[in-house]
C-alpha positions in Angstrom: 75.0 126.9 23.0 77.9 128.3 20.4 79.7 130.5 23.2 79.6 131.3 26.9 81.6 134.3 28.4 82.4 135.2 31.9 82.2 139.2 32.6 81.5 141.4 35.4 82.7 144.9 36.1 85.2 145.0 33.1 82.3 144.8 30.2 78.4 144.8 30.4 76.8 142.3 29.5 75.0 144.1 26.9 78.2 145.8 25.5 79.5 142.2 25.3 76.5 141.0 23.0 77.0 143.5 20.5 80.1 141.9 19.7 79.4 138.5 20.2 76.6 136.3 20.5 77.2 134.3 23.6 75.5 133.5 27.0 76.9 136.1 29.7 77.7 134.2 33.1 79.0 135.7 36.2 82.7 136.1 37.2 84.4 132.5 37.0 84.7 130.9 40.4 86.2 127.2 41.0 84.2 125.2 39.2 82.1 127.5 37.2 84.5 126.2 33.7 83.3 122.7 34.5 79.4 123.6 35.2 79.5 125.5 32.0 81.0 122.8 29.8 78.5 120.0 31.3 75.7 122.2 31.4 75.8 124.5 28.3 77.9 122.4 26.0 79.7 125.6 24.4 82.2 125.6 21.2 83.8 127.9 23.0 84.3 129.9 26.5 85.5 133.3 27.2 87.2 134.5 30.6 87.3 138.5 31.3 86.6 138.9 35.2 86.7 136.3 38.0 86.8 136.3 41.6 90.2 136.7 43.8 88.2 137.1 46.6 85.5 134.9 49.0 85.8 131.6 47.2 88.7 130.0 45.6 90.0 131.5 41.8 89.2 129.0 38.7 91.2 125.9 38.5 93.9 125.7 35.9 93.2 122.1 36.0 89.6 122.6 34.9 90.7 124.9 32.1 92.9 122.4 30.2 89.8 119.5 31.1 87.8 122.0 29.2 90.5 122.5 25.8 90.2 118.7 26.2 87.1 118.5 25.8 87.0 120.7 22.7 86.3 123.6 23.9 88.3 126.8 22.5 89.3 128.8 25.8 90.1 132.5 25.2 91.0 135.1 28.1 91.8 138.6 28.2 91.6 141.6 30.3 91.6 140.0 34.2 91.5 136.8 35.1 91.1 135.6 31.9 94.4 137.2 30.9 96.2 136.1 34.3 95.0 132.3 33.2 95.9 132.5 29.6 99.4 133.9 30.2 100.1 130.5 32.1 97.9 128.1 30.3 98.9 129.4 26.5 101.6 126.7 26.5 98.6 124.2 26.6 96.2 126.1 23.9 94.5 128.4 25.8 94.1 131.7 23.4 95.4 134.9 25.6 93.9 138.7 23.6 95.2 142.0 24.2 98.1 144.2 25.9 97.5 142.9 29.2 97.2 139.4 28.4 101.0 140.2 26.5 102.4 142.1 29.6 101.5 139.2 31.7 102.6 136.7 28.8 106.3 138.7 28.7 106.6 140.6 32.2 106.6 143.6 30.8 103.7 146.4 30.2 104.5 148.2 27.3 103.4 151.8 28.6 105.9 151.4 31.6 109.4 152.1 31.9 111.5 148.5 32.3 109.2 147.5 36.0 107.9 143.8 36.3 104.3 143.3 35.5 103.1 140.1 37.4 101.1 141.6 40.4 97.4 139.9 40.7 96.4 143.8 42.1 97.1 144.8 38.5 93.9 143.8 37.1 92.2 143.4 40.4 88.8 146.0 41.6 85.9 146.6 43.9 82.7 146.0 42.4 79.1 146.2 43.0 76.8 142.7 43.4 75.0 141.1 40.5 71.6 143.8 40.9 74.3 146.8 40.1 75.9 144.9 36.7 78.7 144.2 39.2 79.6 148.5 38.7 83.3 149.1 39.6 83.6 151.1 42.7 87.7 151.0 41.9 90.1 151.5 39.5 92.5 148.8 37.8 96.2 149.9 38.5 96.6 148.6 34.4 93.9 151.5 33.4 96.0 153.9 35.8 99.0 153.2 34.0 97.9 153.7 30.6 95.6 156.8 31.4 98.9 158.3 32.4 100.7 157.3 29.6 99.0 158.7 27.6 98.4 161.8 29.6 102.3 162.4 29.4 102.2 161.5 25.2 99.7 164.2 25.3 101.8 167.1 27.2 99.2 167.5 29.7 102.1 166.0 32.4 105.4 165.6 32.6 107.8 162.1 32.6 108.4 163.3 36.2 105.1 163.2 37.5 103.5 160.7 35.7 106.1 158.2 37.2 105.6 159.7 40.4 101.7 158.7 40.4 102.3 155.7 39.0 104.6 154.5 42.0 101.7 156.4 44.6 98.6 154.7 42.9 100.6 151.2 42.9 101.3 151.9 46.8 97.6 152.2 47.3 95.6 149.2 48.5 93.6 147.9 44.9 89.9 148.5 46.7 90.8 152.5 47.6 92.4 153.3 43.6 90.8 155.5 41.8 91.6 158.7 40.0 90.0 161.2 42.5 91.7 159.4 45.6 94.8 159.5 43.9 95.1 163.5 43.1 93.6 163.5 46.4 96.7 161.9 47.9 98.9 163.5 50.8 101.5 163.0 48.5 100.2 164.3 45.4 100.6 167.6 47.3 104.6 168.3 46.5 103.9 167.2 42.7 103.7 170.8 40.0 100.2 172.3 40.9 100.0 173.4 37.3 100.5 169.8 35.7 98.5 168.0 38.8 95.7 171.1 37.7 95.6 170.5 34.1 95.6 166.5 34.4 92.6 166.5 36.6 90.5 168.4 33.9 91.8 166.3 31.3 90.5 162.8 32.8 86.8 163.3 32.3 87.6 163.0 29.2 90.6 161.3 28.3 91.1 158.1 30.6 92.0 155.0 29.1 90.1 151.8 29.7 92.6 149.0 29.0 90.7 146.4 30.2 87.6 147.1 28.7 89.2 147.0 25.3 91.0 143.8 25.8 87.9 142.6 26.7 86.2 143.7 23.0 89.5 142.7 21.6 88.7 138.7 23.1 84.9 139.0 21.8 85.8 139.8 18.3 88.2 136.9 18.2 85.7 134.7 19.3 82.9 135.8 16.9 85.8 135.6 14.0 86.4 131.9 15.5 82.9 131.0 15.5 82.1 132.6 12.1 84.8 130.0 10.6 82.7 127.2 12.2 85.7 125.7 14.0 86.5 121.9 14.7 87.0 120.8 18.0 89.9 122.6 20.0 92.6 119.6 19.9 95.2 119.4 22.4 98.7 117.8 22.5 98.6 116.6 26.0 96.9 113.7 28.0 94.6 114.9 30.8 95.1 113.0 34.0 91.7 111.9 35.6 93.2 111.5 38.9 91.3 110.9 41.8 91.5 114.4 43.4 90.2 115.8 39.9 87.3 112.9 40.3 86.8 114.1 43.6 86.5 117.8 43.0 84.1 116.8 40.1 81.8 115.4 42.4 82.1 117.5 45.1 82.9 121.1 44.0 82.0 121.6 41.1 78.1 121.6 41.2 78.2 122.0 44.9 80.7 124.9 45.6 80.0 126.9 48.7 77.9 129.6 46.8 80.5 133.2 47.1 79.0 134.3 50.3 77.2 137.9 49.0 73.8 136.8 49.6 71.7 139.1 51.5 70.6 136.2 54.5 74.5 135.3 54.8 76.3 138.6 54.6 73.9 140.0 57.1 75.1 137.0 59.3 78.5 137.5 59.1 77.8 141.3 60.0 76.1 139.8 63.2 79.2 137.8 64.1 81.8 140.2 63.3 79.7 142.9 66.1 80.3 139.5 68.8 84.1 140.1 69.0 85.1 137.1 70.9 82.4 135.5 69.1 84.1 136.4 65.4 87.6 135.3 66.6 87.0 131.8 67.8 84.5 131.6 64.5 87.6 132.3 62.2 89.8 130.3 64.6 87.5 127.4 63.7 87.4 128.1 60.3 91.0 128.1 60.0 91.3 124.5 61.1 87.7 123.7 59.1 89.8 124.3 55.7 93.3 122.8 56.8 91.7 119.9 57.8 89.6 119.8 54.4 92.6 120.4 52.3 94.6 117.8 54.4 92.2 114.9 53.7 92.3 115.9 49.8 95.9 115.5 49.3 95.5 112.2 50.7 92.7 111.6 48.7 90.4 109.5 51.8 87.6 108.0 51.0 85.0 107.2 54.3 83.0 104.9 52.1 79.4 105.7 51.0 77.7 104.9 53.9 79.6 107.8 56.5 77.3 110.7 54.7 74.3 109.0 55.8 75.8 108.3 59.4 76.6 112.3 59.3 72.9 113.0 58.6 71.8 110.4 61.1 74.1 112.0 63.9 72.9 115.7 63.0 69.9 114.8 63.8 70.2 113.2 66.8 72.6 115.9 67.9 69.9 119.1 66.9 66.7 117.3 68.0 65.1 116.5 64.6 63.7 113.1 64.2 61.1 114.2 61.6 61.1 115.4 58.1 59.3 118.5 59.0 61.9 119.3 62.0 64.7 118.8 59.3 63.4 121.1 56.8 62.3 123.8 59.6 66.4 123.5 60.4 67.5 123.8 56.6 65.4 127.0 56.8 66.9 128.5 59.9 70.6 127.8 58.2 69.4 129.5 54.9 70.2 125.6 53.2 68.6 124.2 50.3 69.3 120.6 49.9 72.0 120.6 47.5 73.9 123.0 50.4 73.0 120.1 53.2 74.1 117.4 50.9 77.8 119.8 50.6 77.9 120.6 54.2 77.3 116.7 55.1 79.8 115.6 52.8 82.0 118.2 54.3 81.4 117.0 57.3 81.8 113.0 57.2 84.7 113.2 54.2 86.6 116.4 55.5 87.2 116.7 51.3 87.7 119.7 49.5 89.4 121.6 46.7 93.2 122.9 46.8 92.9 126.4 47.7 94.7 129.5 47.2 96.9 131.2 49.0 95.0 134.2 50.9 91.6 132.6 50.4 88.6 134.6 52.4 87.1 132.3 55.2 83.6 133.6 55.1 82.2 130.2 53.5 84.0 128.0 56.1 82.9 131.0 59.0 79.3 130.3 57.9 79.2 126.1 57.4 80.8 126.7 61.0 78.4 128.9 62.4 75.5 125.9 60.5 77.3 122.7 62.0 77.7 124.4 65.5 74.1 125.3 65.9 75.2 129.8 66.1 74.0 130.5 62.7 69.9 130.4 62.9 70.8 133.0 65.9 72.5 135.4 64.2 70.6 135.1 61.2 67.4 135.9 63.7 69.1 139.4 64.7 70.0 140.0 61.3 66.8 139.5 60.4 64.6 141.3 62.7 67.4 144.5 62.5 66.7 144.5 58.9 62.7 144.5 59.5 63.0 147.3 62.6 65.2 149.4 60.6 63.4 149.1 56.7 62.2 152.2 57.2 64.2 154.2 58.8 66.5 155.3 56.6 69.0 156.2 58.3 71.9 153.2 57.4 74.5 155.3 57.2 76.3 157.0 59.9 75.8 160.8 59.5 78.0 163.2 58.5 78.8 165.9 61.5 80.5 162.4 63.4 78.8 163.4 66.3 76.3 160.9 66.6 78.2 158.0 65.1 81.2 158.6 67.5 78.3 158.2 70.8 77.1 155.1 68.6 81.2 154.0 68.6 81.6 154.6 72.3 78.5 152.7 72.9 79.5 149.8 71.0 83.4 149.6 72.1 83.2 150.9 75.7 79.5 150.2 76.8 79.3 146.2 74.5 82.0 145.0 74.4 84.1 146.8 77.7 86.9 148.1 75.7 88.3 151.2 74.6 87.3 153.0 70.7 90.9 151.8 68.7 92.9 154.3 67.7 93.2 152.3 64.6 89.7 151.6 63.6 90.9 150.8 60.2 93.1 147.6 61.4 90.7 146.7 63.9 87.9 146.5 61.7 90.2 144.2 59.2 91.0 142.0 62.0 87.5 141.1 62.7 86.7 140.2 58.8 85.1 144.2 57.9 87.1 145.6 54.5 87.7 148.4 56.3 86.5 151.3 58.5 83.7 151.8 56.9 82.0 148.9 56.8 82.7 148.5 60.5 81.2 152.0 60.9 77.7 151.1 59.5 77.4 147.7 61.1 77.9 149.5 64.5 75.2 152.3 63.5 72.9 150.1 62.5 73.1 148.3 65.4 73.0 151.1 67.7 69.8 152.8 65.4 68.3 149.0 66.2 69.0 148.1 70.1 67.7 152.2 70.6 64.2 151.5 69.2 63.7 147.9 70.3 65.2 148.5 73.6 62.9 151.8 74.1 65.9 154.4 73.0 67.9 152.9 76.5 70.9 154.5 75.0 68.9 157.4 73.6 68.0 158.7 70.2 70.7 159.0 68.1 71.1 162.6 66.6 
């Protein structure tokens, strides 16, 4: 294998192979550089998009391993420009104006403000079956689209700094052009400029990333075409034993980003148990300090405590034969490579250094496994999912009406509370993205508990 580049919503993979010949993986994760060195052998790698979200961002550390190894690392456009801006001290190859902006602090479009935010770069996006679509737009596209909207006379110096500041204000999952016109405070901008800008953008938006991201493909095919020697580096890797560690334990056995039908569906069951979500996260919480804790001390419990773990599960869960074992691996959606993790977990308390803000859904879940919840809530998810197939009827509808009898009967009639004013925050505080997602998960629900409970709460409308 001559190249391997990680893309998602910024590129298509098929817009990415005209350029350059190289095997498309999905955005980088922690330990994905690693698994694609040892498993694909590449001359060189190529980091566009990544994940900020659900599982912890690639490892600086495994980065310069891979430059050691002799692998040319370019980045550009996202995470790939976030990483190269700090690693091109150490080789890494950083392409295009937002790799530079990162590189100097400055975004040459903008008047004099810091660029350094992670939001910059940062969108929504669709799962793997879409080609990861973006359902948001990148604050750096926003700023250049406008730029170039005020180079063009369609708006003013005025205004375009005035969206600028209202798009930057907005939370990175809600940007996009039509929200932002849309905004309250969009209202006491010039009609006439605000008018002519909004037929303009059809067909003059800028796509910053997306071009860095060409940019970082044509600099690796020009590489490759040279046939390169291998990437040499100035500095001595350290194979200490955390880096041994997270070899062996993360890196071909990371907690998989939790956005698989079976799991998500059972953290939508959770987060509708209130009391049940909250002590889940509470758990979580000390799951992951404890894990971290026990790798900066770097313990070792031996070879032996794994198989004591296994023994003790088993004991614990009633399972004294193979077939009772791999009915339970089953029931907690586990292959064997996940019970191998979640025992390892479990007896070594090791795990990789993780970021600041990290999501808990992966340590929710092995929660939910190694306290004997999850096989029940995967259960309900997965009999909701059969009753309501072929409804279709997912969504709330749109006159309210309905899904505000499906609110009260959730809040007030479930769970003995009152609707929140703030639906918004109280759907964030149980683990939801938002309203909306809480909205749906409570519909479908109440669409569910009506037709297998005989329509107790009656038909919805």
């Amino acid at each position: 294998m001559t190249a391997v580049v990680f893309i998602g919503p910024t590129i298509s993979q098929e817009q990415a192979r005209e350029i350059c010949a190289a095997e498309c993986l999905a955005p980088v994760r922690q330990g994905d550089i690693h698994r694609a060195v040892t498993r694909h052998r590449p001359r060189a790698i190529g980091i566009v998009d990544g994940i900020f979200q659900h599982v912890p961002s690639v490892w600086h550390k495994e980065i310069l391993w891979a430059m050691a190894q002799g692998v040319h690392v370019f980045g550009a456009a996202s995470m790939g420009a976030l990483r190269a801006a700090e690693l091109q001290p150490f080789g890494m190859r950083g392409v295009g104006r937002i790799f530079e902006a990162y590189r100097t602090g400055v975004f040459e479009p903008d008047r004099g403000e810091a660029f350094e935010d992670d939001d910059e770069v940062a969108v929504i996006h669709g799962p793997m079956e879409t080609g990861y679509v973006p359902l948001s737009e990148a604050m750096v596209n926003i700023r250049c689209t406008l730029a170039k909207a005020e180079a063009a006379g369609i708006i003013g110096g005025a205004i375009r700094d005035a969206l600028t500041g209202i798009a930057k204000g907005m939370f990175y999952q809600e940007r996009s052009y039509e929200r932002l016109l849309d905004h309250t405070e969009v209202e006491e901008l010039d009609r006439r400029e605000i008018s002519r800008l909004r037929d303009w953008l059809p067909d003059g938006q800028v796509n910053q990333k997306r071009d860095d991201a060409r940019a970082m493909l044509a600099a690796m095919r020009a590489l490759l075409d040279e046939d390169p020697a291998p990437m040499r580096v100035d500095y001595d890797f350290a194979h200490t034993t955390l880096w041994e560690n997270a070899i062996a334990s993360a890196a071909s056995e990371l907690p998989a980003e939790p956005a698989a039908d079976s799991e998500a569906a059972v953290l939508d069951e959770l987060r509708l148990d209130h009391a049940a979500y909250l002590a889940a996260r509470q758990a979580a919480h000390r799951r992951l300090v404890s894990l971290l804790e026990y790798d900066r001390q770097s313990i070792d419990l031996g070879r032996d405590e794994p198989e004591r773990t296994i023994a003790r599960l088993r004991r614990t869960e009633g399972l004294p034969t193979r077939s009772d074992l791999e009915r339970w691996l089953a029931d907690n959606d586990l292959d064997h490579a996940g019970f191998v993790r979640l025992m390892r977990d479990e007896a070594r308390l090791q795990k990789l250094e993780t970021e600041a803000g990290t999501n808990l859904d992966c340590y929710i879940l092995d929660h939910l496994r190694s306290s004997g919840a999850y096989s029940t809530f995967a259960a309900h998810a997965r009999e909701k999912q059969q009753t309501l197939a072929g409804l279709g009827a997912a969504d709330p509808p749109g006159d309210g009406l309905a899904g505000l009898r499906a609110l009260v009967w959730y809040f007030e009639g479930r769970l003995g509370i009152e609707v929140p004013a703030d639906l918004d925050a109280y759907a964030r505080g149980v683990g939801f993205e938002g309203k909306s997602p809480l909205l749906r998960a409570v519909w479908r629900e109440f669409l569910f508990q009506g037709k297998t409970k005989g329509g107790c709460h009656g038909e919805p409308d």
